[in-house]
Coordinates of C-alpha atoms and ligand atoms in Angstrom, one line a residue:
M205 CA -90.2 26.0 -79.7
E206 CA -93.0 24.3 -77.8
F207 CA -92.5 22.7 -74.4
R208 CA -93.2 19.2 -75.9
D209 CA -90.0 19.6 -77.9
F210 CA -88.0 19.3 -74.7
S211 CA -89.2 16.0 -73.4
L212 CA -92.8 15.8 -72.3
L213 CA -95.6 15.5 -74.8
V214 CA -97.2 18.6 -73.3
K215 CA -98.2 21.5 -75.5
D216 CA -99.8 23.9 -73.1
T217 CA -98.1 24.7 -69.8
K218 CA -97.6 27.6 -67.5
V219 CA -93.8 27.2 -67.8
S220 CA -93.4 27.3 -71.6
E221 CA -90.8 29.9 -71.2
F222 CA -88.5 27.1 -70.1
A223 CA -88.5 25.6 -73.6
E224 CA -88.1 29.0 -75.2
G225 CA -85.0 29.5 -73.0
L226 CA -83.5 26.2 -74.1
E227 CA -83.9 27.3 -77.7
R228 CA -81.9 30.4 -76.8
G229 CA -79.3 28.3 -75.1
V230 CA -80.4 29.4 -71.6
I231 CA -81.5 27.1 -68.8
L232 CA -84.3 28.8 -66.8
A233 CA -85.5 28.2 -63.2
T234 CA -88.1 30.0 -61.3
K235 CA -87.7 31.9 -58.0
C236 CA -90.5 32.7 -55.6
E237 CA -90.7 36.4 -55.0
K238 CA -92.3 35.9 -51.6
C239 CA -90.1 33.3 -49.9
G240 CA -87.0 33.2 -52.2
S241 CA -87.2 29.4 -53.0
I242 CA -85.7 28.4 -56.3
Y243 CA -87.2 25.7 -58.5
Y244 CA -85.7 23.6 -61.2
P245 CA -87.5 22.3 -63.1
P246 CA -89.4 25.6 -63.0
R247 CA -92.7 25.8 -61.1
H248 CA -95.4 28.4 -61.7
D249 CA -96.6 28.2 -58.1
C250 CA -94.6 27.9 -54.9
P251 CA -95.4 24.7 -53.0
K252 CA -93.8 26.1 -49.8
C253 CA -95.7 29.3 -49.4
F254 CA -98.4 28.9 -52.1
S255 CA -97.5 32.2 -53.8
D256 CA -97.8 32.5 -57.6
E257 CA -95.5 35.5 -57.6
M258 CA -92.6 33.8 -59.4
S259 CA -89.8 35.2 -61.5
W260 CA -87.6 33.6 -64.1
I261 CA -83.9 33.3 -63.4
E262 CA -81.1 31.9 -65.5
L263 CA -78.8 29.2 -64.3
H264 CA -75.2 30.0 -65.0
G265 CA -71.9 28.4 -64.5
S266 CA -71.0 25.0 -63.2
G267 CA -72.3 22.7 -60.6
K268 CA -71.0 19.7 -58.7
L269 CA -71.9 16.2 -59.9
L270 CA -74.1 14.6 -57.3
S271 CA -74.9 11.3 -59.0
F272 CA -74.7 9.6 -62.4
T273 CA -75.6 6.4 -64.1
V274 CA -75.4 5.0 -67.6
I275 CA -78.4 4.4 -69.8
F276 CA -77.7 1.6 -72.2
V277 CA -80.7 2.0 -74.4
P278 CA -81.2 5.8 -74.3
P279 CA -84.2 7.8 -75.7
E280 CA -83.5 9.4 -79.0
H281 CA -83.0 12.9 -77.5
F282 CA -80.2 11.6 -75.3
A283 CA -78.3 10.1 -78.2
P284 CA -79.1 11.5 -81.6
D285 CA -76.1 9.7 -83.1
L286 CA -77.4 6.2 -82.4
S287 CA -75.7 3.8 -84.7
E288 CA -75.6 0.3 -83.1
T289 CA -78.5 -1.9 -82.4
A290 CA -78.6 -4.4 -79.6
P291 CA -78.2 -8.1 -80.6
F292 CA -81.5 -9.8 -81.6
S293 CA -83.6 -6.7 -81.3
G294 CA -84.2 -3.3 -82.8
Y295 CA -83.2 -1.5 -79.7
R296 CA -80.5 1.0 -80.2
Y297 CA -77.6 0.2 -78.0
A298 CA -75.5 3.2 -77.1
P299 CA -74.4 3.5 -73.4
K300 CA -74.7 7.2 -72.4
P301 CA -73.8 8.6 -69.0
V302 CA -76.5 10.8 -67.5
G303 CA -76.1 12.8 -64.2
I304 CA -77.4 15.4 -61.9
V305 CA -75.4 18.5 -60.9
E306 CA -76.1 20.8 -58.0
M307 CA -75.7 24.5 -58.7
G308 CA -74.5 27.1 -56.2
N309 CA -78.1 28.2 -55.6
G310 CA -79.2 24.6 -54.8
A311 CA -80.9 23.9 -58.2
R312 CA -80.3 20.4 -59.3
V313 CA -80.0 19.9 -63.1
M314 CA -80.1 16.6 -64.9
G315 CA -78.4 16.2 -68.3
W316 CA -76.6 13.7 -70.4
I317 CA -72.8 13.7 -70.4
P318 CA -71.5 12.9 -73.9
G319 CA -68.1 14.4 -73.4
I320 CA -66.6 12.3 -70.6
P321 CA -65.9 8.6 -70.6
R322 CA -67.8 6.8 -67.7
E323 CA -64.5 5.8 -66.1
E324 CA -63.5 9.4 -65.7
L325 CA -66.7 10.6 -64.0
Q326 CA -66.4 11.3 -60.3
I327 CA -68.9 12.5 -57.8
G328 CA -68.1 16.1 -56.9
M329 CA -66.5 17.0 -60.2
S330 CA -67.5 20.3 -61.7
L331 CA -69.7 20.2 -64.8
T332 CA -71.6 22.9 -66.6
P333 CA -75.2 22.4 -67.7
K334 CA -75.8 23.7 -71.2
A335 CA -78.9 23.8 -73.3
E336 CA -78.5 22.3 -76.8
V337 CA -80.9 22.1 -79.7
L338 CA -80.4 18.9 -81.7
P339 CA -80.5 18.7 -85.5
N340 CA -84.1 17.3 -85.2
G341 CA -85.2 20.4 -83.5
R342 CA -85.6 18.9 -80.0
A343 CA -83.9 20.4 -77.1
T344 CA -81.8 18.7 -74.5
I345 CA -79.4 19.5 -71.6
V346 CA -75.8 18.5 -71.7
L347 CA -73.4 18.5 -68.7
A348 CA -70.1 19.6 -70.1
P349 CA -66.6 19.6 -68.7
E350 CA -65.4 23.0 -67.5
G351 CA -63.8 25.0 -70.2
E352 CA -65.9 23.6 -73.0
Ligands
LIG1167 ZN1 -92.6 30.8 -51.9

């Protein structure tokens, strides 16, 4: 999988391993070997100490929901099952919650939340970021309830 299959139309990048991780179902961050800072999305160079001695780490387990919103006309990779169109337009209308969880190591991961109705989402609840490859071959990140 190429990096552009995640979200950006970028083919060549120093952090292409990120997209390869998603393909394997793993969410990767980078850790600076010099100062210990953790970066998600991954960075190839540390903006704090300017070192390029970075290693890849996997993000595991759940995090706490910091914030969320609802996107009413989501991009295709957020809602591959789009079925309704908005009135008087060709826009696909499919409200999808999207949120940010903070992991135990401080990494903040954004993903869409297809498994929980918006009314049941609460700041601070535990959600688990998971990498998913959609039927069209693009990768995305889902925030799943614990136990799923
Ligand atoms: Zn550093």
